[in-house]
PDB file of C-alpha atoms in Angstrom:
ATOM      1  CA  MET Q  22      36.408  -8.031  -7.478  1.00  0.00           C
ATOM      2  CA  LYS Q  23      39.067  -8.796 -10.056  1.00  0.00           C
ATOM      3  CA  LYS Q  24      39.955  -6.416 -12.866  1.00  0.00           C
ATOM      4  CA  LEU Q  25      39.690  -7.862 -16.391  1.00  0.00           C
ATOM      5  CA  THR Q  26      41.629  -6.471 -19.342  1.00  0.00           C
ATOM      6  CA  ILE Q  27      40.949  -7.662 -22.891  1.00  0.00           C
ATOM      7  CA  VAL Q  28      43.972  -7.347 -25.209  1.00  0.00           C
ATOM      8  CA  ILE Q  29      43.325  -7.024 -28.952  1.00  0.00           C
ATOM      9  CA  PRO Q  30      46.164  -7.003 -31.513  1.00  0.00           C
ATOM     10  CA  ALA Q  31      45.024  -5.100 -34.603  1.00  0.00           C
ATOM     11  CA  PHE Q  32      46.609  -4.621 -38.011  1.00  0.00           C
ATOM     12  CA  ASP Q  33      44.544  -2.770 -40.632  1.00  0.00           C
ATOM     13  CA  GLU Q  34      41.240  -3.634 -38.944  1.00  0.00           C
ATOM     14  CA  GLU Q  35      39.241  -0.456 -39.617  1.00  0.00           C
ATOM     15  CA  GLU Q  36      36.360  -2.449 -41.131  1.00  0.00           C
ATOM     16  CA  VAL Q  37      35.715  -4.578 -38.044  1.00  0.00           C
ATOM     17  CA  LEU Q  38      37.136  -2.645 -35.089  1.00  0.00           C
ATOM     18  CA  PRO Q  39      34.091  -0.470 -34.241  1.00  0.00           C
ATOM     19  CA  SER Q  40      31.729  -3.458 -34.040  1.00  0.00           C
ATOM     20  CA  THR Q  41      34.391  -5.501 -32.222  1.00  0.00           C
ATOM     21  CA  LEU Q  42      34.813  -2.871 -29.508  1.00  0.00           C
ATOM     22  CA  GLN Q  43      31.054  -2.428 -29.170  1.00  0.00           C
ATOM     23  CA  ARG Q  44      30.536  -6.141 -28.663  1.00  0.00           C
ATOM     24  CA  LEU Q  45      33.419  -6.593 -26.204  1.00  0.00           C
ATOM     25  CA  LEU Q  46      32.395  -3.543 -24.161  1.00  0.00           C
ATOM     26  CA  LYS Q  47      28.898  -4.987 -23.896  1.00  0.00           C
ATOM     27  CA  ILE Q  48      30.302  -8.284 -22.605  1.00  0.00           C
ATOM     28  CA  GLU Q  49      32.440  -6.474 -20.026  1.00  0.00           C
ATOM     29  CA  ASN Q  50      29.504  -4.277 -18.961  1.00  0.00           C
ATOM     30  CA  ASN Q  51      27.344  -7.357 -18.427  1.00  0.00           C
ATOM     31  CA  LEU Q  52      30.047  -8.883 -16.216  1.00  0.00           C
ATOM     32  CA  ILE Q  53      30.369  -5.605 -14.293  1.00  0.00           C
ATOM     33  CA  THR Q  54      26.592  -5.386 -13.823  1.00  0.00           C
ATOM     34  CA  ALA Q  55      26.588  -8.948 -12.488  1.00  0.00           C
ATOM     35  CA  GLN Q  56      29.374  -7.884 -10.088  1.00  0.00           C
ATOM     36  CA  THR Q  57      31.651 -10.554 -11.531  1.00  0.00           C
ATOM     37  CA  ILE Q  58      34.512  -8.207 -12.425  1.00  0.00           C
ATOM     38  CA  ASN Q  59      35.782  -4.809 -11.309  1.00  0.00           C
ATOM     39  CA  PRO Q  60      34.118  -1.697 -12.836  1.00  0.00           C
ATOM     40  CA  ASP Q  61      37.614  -0.517 -13.886  1.00  0.00           C
ATOM     41  CA  SER Q  62      37.927  -3.452 -16.296  1.00  0.00           C
ATOM     42  CA  ASN Q  63      39.006  -2.285 -19.734  1.00  0.00           C
ATOM     43  CA  ILE Q  64      40.155  -3.090 -23.277  1.00  0.00           C
ATOM     44  CA  ILE Q  65      43.619  -2.450 -24.719  1.00  0.00           C
ATOM     45  CA  VAL Q  66      43.928  -2.383 -28.515  1.00  0.00           C
ATOM     46  CA  VAL Q  67      47.462  -2.683 -29.891  1.00  0.00           C
ATOM     47  CA  ASP Q  68      47.816  -1.054 -33.307  1.00  0.00           C
ATOM     48  CA  ASP Q  69      50.536  -3.125 -34.983  1.00  0.00           C
ATOM     49  CA  GLY Q  70      51.673  -0.486 -37.469  1.00  0.00           C
ATOM     50  CA  SER Q  71      48.373  -0.207 -39.345  1.00  0.00           C
ATOM     51  CA  THR Q  72      48.243   1.825 -42.565  1.00  0.00           C
ATOM     52  CA  ASP Q  73      44.492   2.471 -42.437  1.00  0.00           C
ATOM     53  CA  LYS Q  74      42.288   4.301 -39.891  1.00  0.00           C
ATOM     54  CA  THR Q  75      42.747   1.759 -37.093  1.00  0.00           C
ATOM     55  CA  TRP Q  76      44.529   4.189 -34.729  1.00  0.00           C
ATOM     56  CA  SER Q  77      42.069   7.034 -35.313  1.00  0.00           C
ATOM     57  CA  LEU Q  78      39.212   4.624 -34.534  1.00  0.00           C
ATOM     58  CA  ILE Q  79      40.936   3.627 -31.274  1.00  0.00           C
ATOM     59  CA  THR Q  80      41.350   7.312 -30.399  1.00  0.00           C
ATOM     60  CA  GLU Q  81      37.684   8.050 -31.103  1.00  0.00           C
ATOM     61  CA  ALA Q  82      36.594   5.014 -29.084  1.00  0.00           C
ATOM     62  CA  ASN Q  83      38.670   6.215 -26.116  1.00  0.00           C
ATOM     63  CA  LYS Q  84      36.988   9.647 -26.261  1.00  0.00           C
ATOM     64  CA  ARG Q  85      33.560   7.996 -26.152  1.00  0.00           C
ATOM     65  CA  ASP Q  86      34.466   5.428 -23.484  1.00  0.00           C
ATOM     66  CA  SER Q  87      37.484   5.632 -21.173  1.00  0.00           C
ATOM     67  CA  HIS Q  88      37.414   1.855 -20.814  1.00  0.00           C
ATOM     68  CA  VAL Q  89      39.113   1.651 -24.227  1.00  0.00           C
ATOM     69  CA  ALA Q  90      42.877   2.209 -24.277  1.00  0.00           C
ATOM     70  CA  GLY Q  91      45.376   1.951 -27.108  1.00  0.00           C
ATOM     71  CA  ILE Q  92      49.031   1.292 -27.907  1.00  0.00           C
ATOM     72  CA  LYS Q  93      50.465   2.345 -31.257  1.00  0.00           C
ATOM     73  CA  PHE Q  94      53.585   0.691 -32.689  1.00  0.00           C
ATOM     74  CA  SER Q  95      55.963   2.779 -34.796  1.00  0.00           C
ATOM     75  CA  ARG Q  96      55.740   0.081 -37.499  1.00  0.00           C
ATOM     76  CA  ASN Q  97      54.517  -3.462 -37.975  1.00  0.00           C
ATOM     77  CA  PHE Q  98      56.274  -5.753 -35.479  1.00  0.00           C
ATOM     78  CA  GLY Q  99      54.005  -8.775 -35.833  1.00  0.00           C
ATOM     79  CA  HIS Q 100      51.009 -10.343 -34.120  1.00  0.00           C
ATOM     80  CA  GLN Q 101      52.959 -12.107 -31.346  1.00  0.00           C
ATOM     81  CA  ASN Q 102      54.809  -8.930 -30.357  1.00  0.00           C
ATOM     82  CA  ALA Q 103      51.532  -7.017 -30.321  1.00  0.00           C
ATOM     83  CA  LEU Q 104      50.153  -9.555 -27.853  1.00  0.00           C
ATOM     84  CA  ILE Q 105      53.244  -9.229 -25.659  1.00  0.00           C
ATOM     85  CA  ALA Q 106      52.994  -5.419 -25.675  1.00  0.00           C
ATOM     86  CA  GLY Q 107      49.336  -5.542 -24.704  1.00  0.00           C
ATOM     87  CA  MET Q 108      49.914  -8.041 -21.907  1.00  0.00           C
ATOM     88  CA  THR Q 109      52.938  -6.093 -20.624  1.00  0.00           C
ATOM     89  CA  GLU Q 110      50.744  -3.012 -20.235  1.00  0.00           C
ATOM     90  CA  ALA Q 111      47.699  -4.885 -18.934  1.00  0.00           C
ATOM     91  CA  VAL Q 112      49.509  -6.831 -16.219  1.00  0.00           C
ATOM     92  CA  LYS Q 113      50.438  -3.577 -14.458  1.00  0.00           C
ATOM     93  CA  THR Q 114      46.880  -3.210 -13.150  1.00  0.00           C
ATOM     94  CA  ALA Q 115      44.791  -6.204 -14.273  1.00  0.00           C
ATOM     95  CA  ASP Q 116      44.170  -9.410 -12.306  1.00  0.00           C
ATOM     96  CA  VAL Q 117      43.110 -11.410 -15.353  1.00  0.00           C
ATOM     97  CA  ILE Q 118      43.827 -10.902 -19.050  1.00  0.00           C
ATOM     98  CA  VAL Q 119      41.988 -12.189 -22.110  1.00  0.00           C
ATOM     99  CA  SER Q 120      43.578 -12.014 -25.573  1.00  0.00           C
ATOM    100  CA  ILE Q 121      41.436 -12.167 -28.697  1.00  0.00           C
ATOM    101  CA  ASP Q 122      41.888 -11.185 -32.347  1.00  0.00           C
ATOM    102  CA  ALA Q 123      40.086  -8.133 -33.717  1.00  0.00           C
ATOM    103  CA  ASP Q 124      38.103 -10.056 -36.342  1.00  0.00           C
ATOM    104  CA  LEU Q 125      36.111 -11.880 -33.612  1.00  0.00           C
ATOM    105  CA  GLN Q 126      36.179 -15.182 -35.478  1.00  0.00           C
ATOM    106  CA  ASP Q 127      36.849 -16.520 -31.997  1.00  0.00           C
ATOM    107  CA  ASP Q 128      33.549 -16.304 -30.130  1.00  0.00           C
ATOM    108  CA  PRO Q 129      33.760 -13.534 -27.474  1.00  0.00           C
ATOM    109  CA  ASP Q 130      30.616 -14.916 -25.827  1.00  0.00           C
ATOM    110  CA  ALA Q 131      32.929 -17.568 -24.345  1.00  0.00           C
ATOM    111  CA  ILE Q 132      34.653 -14.897 -22.211  1.00  0.00           C
ATOM    112  CA  PRO Q 133      32.156 -15.020 -19.284  1.00  0.00           C
ATOM    113  CA  ALA Q 134      32.647 -18.791 -19.011  1.00  0.00           C
ATOM    114  CA  MET Q 135      36.415 -18.250 -19.047  1.00  0.00           C
ATOM    115  CA  VAL Q 136      36.143 -15.690 -16.249  1.00  0.00           C
ATOM    116  CA  HIS Q 137      34.059 -18.070 -14.114  1.00  0.00           C
ATOM    117  CA  LYS Q 138      36.710 -20.792 -14.534  1.00  0.00           C
ATOM    118  CA  PHE Q 139      39.351 -18.266 -13.454  1.00  0.00           C
ATOM    119  CA  LEU Q 140      37.320 -17.330 -10.361  1.00  0.00           C
ATOM    120  CA  ALA Q 141      37.104 -21.041  -9.580  1.00  0.00           C
ATOM    121  CA  GLY Q 142      40.907 -21.239  -9.456  1.00  0.00           C
ATOM    122  CA  THR Q 143      42.114 -21.813 -13.021  1.00  0.00           C
ATOM    123  CA  ASP Q 144      45.111 -19.765 -14.197  1.00  0.00           C
ATOM    124  CA  ILE Q 145      44.902 -20.444 -17.939  1.00  0.00           C
ATOM    125  CA  VAL Q 146      41.730 -21.053 -19.951  1.00  0.00           C
ATOM    126  CA  TYR Q 147      42.238 -21.978 -23.597  1.00  0.00           C
ATOM    127  CA  GLY Q 148      39.631 -21.081 -26.190  1.00  0.00           C
ATOM    128  CA  VAL Q 149      39.465 -24.139 -28.449  1.00  0.00           C
ATOM    129  CA  ARG Q 150      37.468 -24.229 -31.667  1.00  0.00           C
ATOM    130  CA  ASN Q 151      35.241 -27.290 -31.961  1.00  0.00           C
ATOM    131  CA  ASN Q 152      35.072 -27.266 -35.765  1.00  0.00           C
ATOM    132  CA  ARG Q 153      36.946 -26.156 -38.883  1.00  0.00           C
ATOM    133  CA  ASP Q 154      33.909 -25.790 -41.134  1.00  0.00           C
ATOM    134  CA  THR Q 155      34.917 -22.261 -42.141  1.00  0.00           C
ATOM    135  CA  ASP Q 156      38.367 -23.384 -43.346  1.00  0.00           C
ATOM    136  CA  THR Q 157      39.308 -24.499 -46.827  1.00  0.00           C
ATOM    137  CA  TRP Q 158      40.363 -28.117 -47.330  1.00  0.00           C
ATOM    138  CA  PHE Q 159      43.987 -27.017 -47.661  1.00  0.00           C
ATOM    139  CA  LYS Q 160      43.994 -24.955 -44.470  1.00  0.00           C
ATOM    140  CA  ARG Q 161      42.219 -27.687 -42.510  1.00  0.00           C
ATOM    141  CA  THR Q 162      44.639 -30.375 -43.724  1.00  0.00           C
ATOM    142  CA  SER Q 163      47.764 -28.248 -43.241  1.00  0.00           C
ATOM    143  CA  ALA Q 164      46.676 -27.237 -39.720  1.00  0.00           C
ATOM    144  CA  ASN Q 165      46.198 -30.873 -38.689  1.00  0.00           C
ATOM    145  CA  LEU Q 166      49.580 -31.735 -40.209  1.00  0.00           C
ATOM    146  CA  PHE Q 167      51.172 -28.856 -38.297  1.00  0.00           C
ATOM    147  CA  TYR Q 168      49.847 -30.068 -34.929  1.00  0.00           C
ATOM    148  CA  LYS Q 169      50.866 -33.668 -35.623  1.00  0.00           C
ATOM    149  CA  THR Q 170      54.349 -32.610 -36.720  1.00  0.00           C
ATOM    150  CA  LEU Q 171      54.951 -30.530 -33.600  1.00  0.00           C
ATOM    151  CA  ASN Q 172      53.706 -33.341 -31.372  1.00  0.00           C
ATOM    152  CA  LEU Q 173      56.142 -35.732 -33.066  1.00  0.00           C
ATOM    153  CA  LEU Q 174      58.920 -33.209 -32.435  1.00  0.00           C
ATOM    154  CA  GLY Q 175      58.055 -33.122 -28.729  1.00  0.00           C
ATOM    155  CA  VAL Q 176      56.237 -29.770 -28.696  1.00  0.00           C
ATOM    156  CA  LYS Q 177      52.968 -29.984 -26.780  1.00  0.00           C
ATOM    157  CA  LEU Q 178      50.387 -27.653 -28.283  1.00  0.00           C
ATOM    158  CA  VAL Q 179      46.687 -27.373 -27.505  1.00  0.00           C
ATOM    159  CA  GLN Q 180      45.133 -28.521 -30.781  1.00  0.00           C
ATOM    160  CA  ASN Q 181      42.780 -26.083 -32.526  1.00  0.00           C
ATOM    161  CA  HIS Q 182      43.771 -23.320 -30.115  1.00  0.00           C
ATOM    162  CA  ALA Q 183      45.185 -20.066 -31.507  1.00  0.00           C
ATOM    163  CA  ASP Q 184      45.564 -16.943 -29.344  1.00  0.00           C
ATOM    164  CA  PHE Q 185      42.125 -16.706 -27.739  1.00  0.00           C
ATOM    165  CA  ARG Q 186      42.775 -17.400 -24.077  1.00  0.00           C
ATOM    166  CA  LEU Q 187      42.442 -16.161 -20.508  1.00  0.00           C
ATOM    167  CA  MET Q 188      45.482 -15.887 -18.245  1.00  0.00           C
ATOM    168  CA  SER Q 189      45.801 -14.907 -14.616  1.00  0.00           C
ATOM    169  CA  LYS Q 190      48.181 -12.151 -13.555  1.00  0.00           C
ATOM    170  CA  ARG Q 191      50.817 -14.577 -12.298  1.00  0.00           C
ATOM    171  CA  ALA Q 192      50.619 -16.649 -15.493  1.00  0.00           C
ATOM    172  CA  VAL Q 193      51.193 -13.528 -17.616  1.00  0.00           C
ATOM    173  CA  GLN Q 194      54.049 -12.388 -15.372  1.00  0.00           C
ATOM    174  CA  THR Q 195      55.690 -15.793 -15.821  1.00  0.00           C
ATOM    175  CA  LEU Q 196      55.202 -15.670 -19.608  1.00  0.00           C
ATOM    176  CA  LEU Q 197      56.845 -12.241 -19.764  1.00  0.00           C
ATOM    177  CA  GLN Q 198      59.976 -13.708 -18.152  1.00  0.00           C
ATOM    178  CA  TYR Q 199      60.608 -15.525 -21.453  1.00  0.00           C
ATOM    179  CA  LYS Q 200      62.755 -12.943 -23.219  1.00  0.00           C
ATOM    180  CA  GLU Q 201      63.464 -14.608 -26.567  1.00  0.00           C
ATOM    181  CA  ARG Q 202      62.793 -12.526 -29.684  1.00  0.00           C
ATOM    182  CA  ASN Q 203      61.658 -15.478 -31.804  1.00  0.00           C
ATOM    183  CA  LEU Q 204      58.527 -15.898 -29.737  1.00  0.00           C
ATOM    184  CA  PHE Q 205      55.888 -18.570 -30.318  1.00  0.00           C
ATOM    185  CA  ILE Q 206      53.407 -17.828 -27.556  1.00  0.00           C
ATOM    186  CA  ARG Q 207      50.987 -20.705 -28.055  1.00  0.00           C
ATOM    187  CA  GLY Q 208      53.893 -23.141 -27.697  1.00  0.00           C
ATOM    188  CA  ILE Q 209      55.331 -21.521 -24.574  1.00  0.00           C
ATOM    189  CA  ILE Q 210      52.136 -21.154 -22.532  1.00  0.00           C
ATOM    190  CA  PRO Q 211      51.594 -24.936 -22.051  1.00  0.00           C
ATOM    191  CA  MET Q 212      55.162 -25.002 -20.665  1.00  0.00           C
ATOM    192  CA  LEU Q 213      54.277 -22.602 -17.821  1.00  0.00           C
ATOM    193  CA  GLY Q 214      52.764 -25.390 -15.763  1.00  0.00           C
ATOM    194  CA  PHE Q 215      49.803 -23.587 -14.197  1.00  0.00           C
ATOM    195  CA  LYS Q 216      46.371 -25.143 -13.827  1.00  0.00           C
ATOM    196  CA  SER Q 217      44.572 -24.932 -17.167  1.00  0.00           C
ATOM    197  CA  GLU Q 218      41.203 -25.794 -18.707  1.00  0.00           C
ATOM    198  CA  LYS Q 219      39.514 -25.509 -22.090  1.00  0.00           C
ATOM    199  CA  ILE Q 220      36.419 -23.750 -23.343  1.00  0.00           C
ATOM    200  CA  TYR Q 221      35.036 -24.927 -26.692  1.00  0.00           C
ATOM    201  CA  TYR Q 222      33.368 -22.597 -29.168  1.00  0.00           C
ATOM    202  CA  LYS Q 223      32.315 -22.429 -32.806  1.00  0.00           C
ATOM    203  CA  ARG Q 224      34.580 -20.328 -35.015  1.00  0.00           C
ATOM    204  CA  THR Q 225      32.774 -17.996 -37.410  1.00  0.00           C
ATOM    205  CA  PRO Q 226      33.794 -16.299 -40.696  1.00  0.00           C
ATOM    206  CA  ARG Q 227      35.248 -12.776 -40.618  1.00  0.00           C
ATOM    207  CA  MET Q 228      32.617 -10.038 -40.477  1.00  0.00           C
ATOM    208  CA  ALA Q 229      34.601  -7.895 -42.934  1.00  0.00           C
ATOM    209  CA  GLY Q 230      38.086  -7.332 -44.290  1.00  0.00           C
ATOM    210  CA  LYS Q 231      40.558 -10.043 -45.204  1.00  0.00           C
ATOM    211  CA  SER Q 232      42.758 -12.441 -43.296  1.00  0.00           C
ATOM    212  CA  LYS Q 233      46.146 -11.086 -42.191  1.00  0.00           C
ATOM    213  CA  TYR Q 234      47.616 -14.583 -42.456  1.00  0.00           C
ATOM    214  CA  PRO Q 235      47.924 -15.606 -46.117  1.00  0.00           C
ATOM    215  CA  LEU Q 236      49.687 -18.860 -47.045  1.00  0.00           C
ATOM    216  CA  LYS Q 237      53.178 -17.319 -46.991  1.00  0.00           C
ATOM    217  CA  LYS Q 238      52.725 -15.936 -43.467  1.00  0.00           C
ATOM    218  CA  MET Q 239      51.145 -19.161 -42.207  1.00  0.00           C
ATOM    219  CA  LEU Q 240      54.098 -21.219 -43.450  1.00  0.00           C
ATOM    220  CA  ALA Q 241      56.581 -18.766 -41.901  1.00  0.00           C
ATOM    221  CA  PHE Q 242      54.638 -18.856 -38.615  1.00  0.00           C
ATOM    222  CA  ALA Q 243      54.635 -22.664 -38.581  1.00  0.00           C
ATOM    223  CA  TRP Q 244      58.356 -22.837 -39.346  1.00  0.00           C
ATOM    224  CA  ASN Q 245      59.102 -20.300 -36.603  1.00  0.00           C
ATOM    225  CA  GLY Q 246      57.105 -22.413 -34.160  1.00  0.00           C
ATOM    226  CA  ILE Q 247      59.069 -25.540 -35.025  1.00  0.00           C
ATOM    227  CA  THR Q 248      62.512 -23.937 -34.894  1.00  0.00           C
ATOM    228  CA  SER Q 249      61.744 -21.877 -31.776  1.00  0.00           C
ATOM    229  CA  LEU Q 250      60.648 -24.802 -29.651  1.00  0.00           C
ATOM    230  CA  SER Q 251      62.517 -27.848 -30.968  1.00  0.00           C
ATOM    231  CA  ILE Q 252      65.981 -28.840 -32.216  1.00  0.00           C
ATOM    232  CA  ALA Q 253      64.549 -31.968 -33.823  1.00  0.00           C
ATOM    233  CA  PRO Q 254      65.184 -30.666 -37.399  1.00  0.00           C
ATOM    234  CA  VAL Q 255      68.928 -30.489 -36.673  1.00  0.00           C
ATOM    235  CA  ARG Q 256      68.873 -33.997 -35.227  1.00  0.00           C
ATOM    236  CA  THR Q 257      67.033 -35.174 -38.333  1.00  0.00           C
ATOM    237  CA  VAL Q 258      69.828 -33.704 -40.456  1.00  0.00           C
ATOM    238  CA  LEU Q 259      72.347 -35.635 -38.345  1.00  0.00           C
ATOM    239  CA  LEU Q 260      70.438 -38.885 -38.864  1.00  0.00           C
ATOM    240  CA  LEU Q 261      70.232 -38.242 -42.619  1.00  0.00           C
ATOM    241  CA  GLY Q 262      73.998 -37.638 -42.663  1.00  0.00           C
ATOM    242  CA  VAL Q 263      74.656 -40.903 -40.824  1.00  0.00           C
ATOM    243  CA  PHE Q 264      72.312 -42.758 -43.176  1.00  0.00           C
ATOM    244  CA  ALA Q 265      73.990 -41.246 -46.262  1.00  0.00           C
ATOM    245  CA  SER Q 266      77.421 -42.173 -44.882  1.00  0.00           C
ATOM    246  CA  LEU Q 267      76.333 -45.781 -44.331  1.00  0.00           C
ATOM    247  CA  LEU Q 268      75.044 -45.934 -47.893  1.00  0.00           C
ATOM    248  CA  GLY Q 269      78.416 -44.608 -49.052  1.00  0.00           C
ATOM    249  CA  VAL Q 270      80.282 -47.320 -47.151  1.00  0.00           C
ATOM    250  CA  ILE Q 271      77.995 -50.005 -48.594  1.00  0.00           C
ATOM    251  CA  ALA Q 272      78.524 -48.606 -52.103  1.00  0.00           C
ATOM    252  CA  LEU Q 273      82.296 -48.608 -51.551  1.00  0.00           C
ATOM    253  CA  LEU Q 274      82.294 -52.251 -50.447  1.00  0.00           C
ATOM    254  CA  TYR Q 275      80.077 -53.159 -53.377  1.00  0.00           C
ATOM    255  CA  SER Q 276      82.453 -51.495 -55.851  1.00  0.00           C
ATOM    256  CA  PHE Q 277      85.478 -53.325 -54.423  1.00  0.00           C
ATOM    257  CA  ILE Q 278      83.698 -56.667 -54.583  1.00  0.00           C
ATOM    258  CA  SER Q 279      82.474 -55.959 -58.115  1.00  0.00           C
ATOM    259  CA  LYS Q 280      85.991 -55.050 -59.276  1.00  0.00           C
ATOM    260  CA  TRP Q 281      87.486 -58.133 -57.616  1.00  0.00           C
ATOM    261  CA  MET Q 282      84.951 -60.339 -59.389  1.00  0.00           C
ATOM    262  CA  GLY Q 283      85.427 -58.533 -62.697  1.00  0.00           C
ATOM    263  CA  LEU Q 284      81.828 -57.269 -62.798  1.00  0.00           C
ATOM    264  CA  THR Q 285      82.478 -53.553 -63.020  1.00  0.00           C
ATOM    265  CA  VAL Q 286      79.877 -51.620 -65.002  1.00  0.00           C
ATOM    266  CA  HIS Q 287      80.554 -48.114 -66.282  1.00  0.00           C
ATOM    267  CA  GLY Q 288      77.490 -45.947 -65.719  1.00  0.00           C
ATOM    268  CA  TRP Q 289      77.186 -42.204 -65.454  1.00  0.00           C
ATOM    269  CA  SER Q 290      73.484 -42.150 -64.503  1.00  0.00           C
ATOM    270  CA  SER Q 291      73.938 -43.685 -61.054  1.00  0.00           C
ATOM    271  CA  LEU Q 292      76.915 -41.411 -60.382  1.00  0.00           C
ATOM    272  CA  MET Q 293      75.057 -38.227 -61.322  1.00  0.00           C
ATOM    273  CA  ILE Q 294      71.920 -39.220 -59.391  1.00  0.00           C
ATOM    274  CA  SER Q 295      73.946 -39.876 -56.244  1.00  0.00           C
ATOM    275  CA  ILE Q 296      75.760 -36.544 -56.593  1.00  0.00           C
ATOM    276  CA  TRP Q 297      72.489 -34.607 -56.964  1.00  0.00           C
ATOM    277  CA  ILE Q 298      70.823 -36.415 -54.060  1.00  0.00           C
ATOM    278  CA  LEU Q 299      73.769 -35.946 -51.704  1.00  0.00           C
ATOM    279  CA  GLY Q 300      74.152 -32.343 -52.866  1.00  0.00           C
ATOM    280  CA  GLY Q 301      70.483 -31.739 -52.083  1.00  0.00           C
ATOM    281  CA  PHE Q 302      70.890 -33.255 -48.598  1.00  0.00           C
ATOM    282  CA  GLN Q 303      73.861 -30.963 -47.967  1.00  0.00           C
ATOM    283  CA  MET Q 304      72.008 -27.833 -49.072  1.00  0.00           C
ATOM    284  CA  ILE Q 305      68.979 -28.693 -46.934  1.00  0.00           C
ATOM    285  CA  SER Q 306      71.247 -29.427 -43.974  1.00  0.00           C
ATOM    286  CA  LEU Q 307      73.078 -26.119 -44.324  1.00  0.00           C
ATOM    287  CA  GLY Q 308      69.758 -24.288 -44.624  1.00  0.00           C
ATOM    288  CA  ILE Q 309      68.344 -25.798 -41.425  1.00  0.00           C
ATOM    289  CA  ILE Q 310      71.548 -25.225 -39.469  1.00  0.00           C
ATOM    290  CA  GLY Q 311      71.684 -21.679 -40.849  1.00  0.00           C
ATOM    291  CA  GLU Q 312      68.144 -21.048 -39.612  1.00  0.00           C
ATOM    292  CA  TYR Q 313      69.185 -21.904 -36.059  1.00  0.00           C
ATOM    293  CA  ILE Q 314      72.370 -19.838 -36.309  1.00  0.00           C
ATOM    294  CA  GLY Q 315      70.284 -16.907 -37.542  1.00  0.00           C
ATOM    295  CA  LYS Q 316      67.949 -17.214 -34.552  1.00  0.00           C
ATOM    296  CA  LEU Q 317      70.933 -17.346 -32.198  1.00  0.00           C
ATOM    297  CA  THR Q 318      72.294 -14.172 -33.810  1.00  0.00           C
ATOM    298  CA  THR Q 319      68.965 -12.410 -33.300  1.00  0.00           C
ATOM    299  CA  GLU Q 320      68.794 -13.477 -29.660  1.00  0.00           C
ATOM    300  CA  THR Q 321      72.356 -12.394 -28.815  1.00  0.00           C
ATOM    301  CA  LYS Q 322      71.757  -8.904 -30.243  1.00  0.00           C
ATOM    302  CA  LYS Q 323      68.935  -8.438 -27.694  1.00  0.00           C
ATOM    303  CA  ARG Q 324      67.099  -5.937 -29.866  1.00  0.00           C
ATOM    304  CA  THR Q 325      63.778  -4.628 -28.625  1.00  0.00           C
ATOM    305  CA  ARG Q 326      60.715  -6.632 -29.619  1.00  0.00           C
ATOM    306  CA  PHE Q 327      58.752  -3.529 -30.537  1.00  0.00           C
ATOM    307  CA  THR Q 328      58.808   0.267 -30.438  1.00  0.00           C
ATOM    308  CA  ILE Q 329      55.801   2.122 -29.007  1.00  0.00           C
ATOM    309  CA  GLU Q 330      55.054   5.386 -30.789  1.00  0.00           C
ATOM    310  CA  SER Q 331      52.190   6.506 -28.544  1.00  0.00           C
ATOM    311  CA  LYS Q 332      49.618   5.407 -25.985  1.00  0.00           C
ATOM    312  CA  ILE Q 333      46.137   6.562 -25.179  1.00  0.00           C
ATOM    313  CA  GLY Q 334      44.025   5.897 -22.125  1.00  0.00           C
TER     314      GLY Q 334
END
């Protein structure tokens, strides 16, 4: 039988973690009882620098049940790095790994169906939400815009899929070969090329606590996804530069013809507008190019993705 490890990134999740662990342990126990997975199957919770009682709850859970293990970061390194840390530890012994957020808005009852697809020969099973009823209008609209934008830029994402997924050992080992620091996991996994399927589920509201992804973080996450997986923004800047240059040539020809025909008109408005527009294009261009240079700087330094303060279990 195959060993299953469930990886949970957690940041200030003291309000939901006890019920989350109870529910996930029950799901694993049911699979063990049905002789679907190995009795050594476990859960790894990665404490991403929490400031509340998250780590003490993980410690207490491990004392009650050895199937719960924990990794504690020295500070907050981010959700994606927490996932990588959990998978790096899990892949040492597990045959199949499921990642799911601590708030359980993604339905954990879909895990048995994911496991059965894995046993049938599928390496990656995506958990895909079949509705966005719990989202605000803004979040629903911005999410759809995000997926459409990335598709236009050539990045193939699984729409309405976040980080709830099952991966086989070899799929995780291949993912961990991607060493970039600016990691966008949900964009890289479809690039791995292994056999994949989808499981649809209904997303539910948080049981307690508040979202760890406010608007500012969501926008930063989306921008990181675009710049990590596509150079299309830089090419767009190039096209805008070419277009602006062509307009400049046309304006130059127009001014010569106007002067030759004696139709020159003195106007400061058009001059100032053109200066501000071109100046804006230049600032935007420098900003986008600077973003890529900054990412290159981060990658060449090869700093560690995270620092582990302690482990348990």
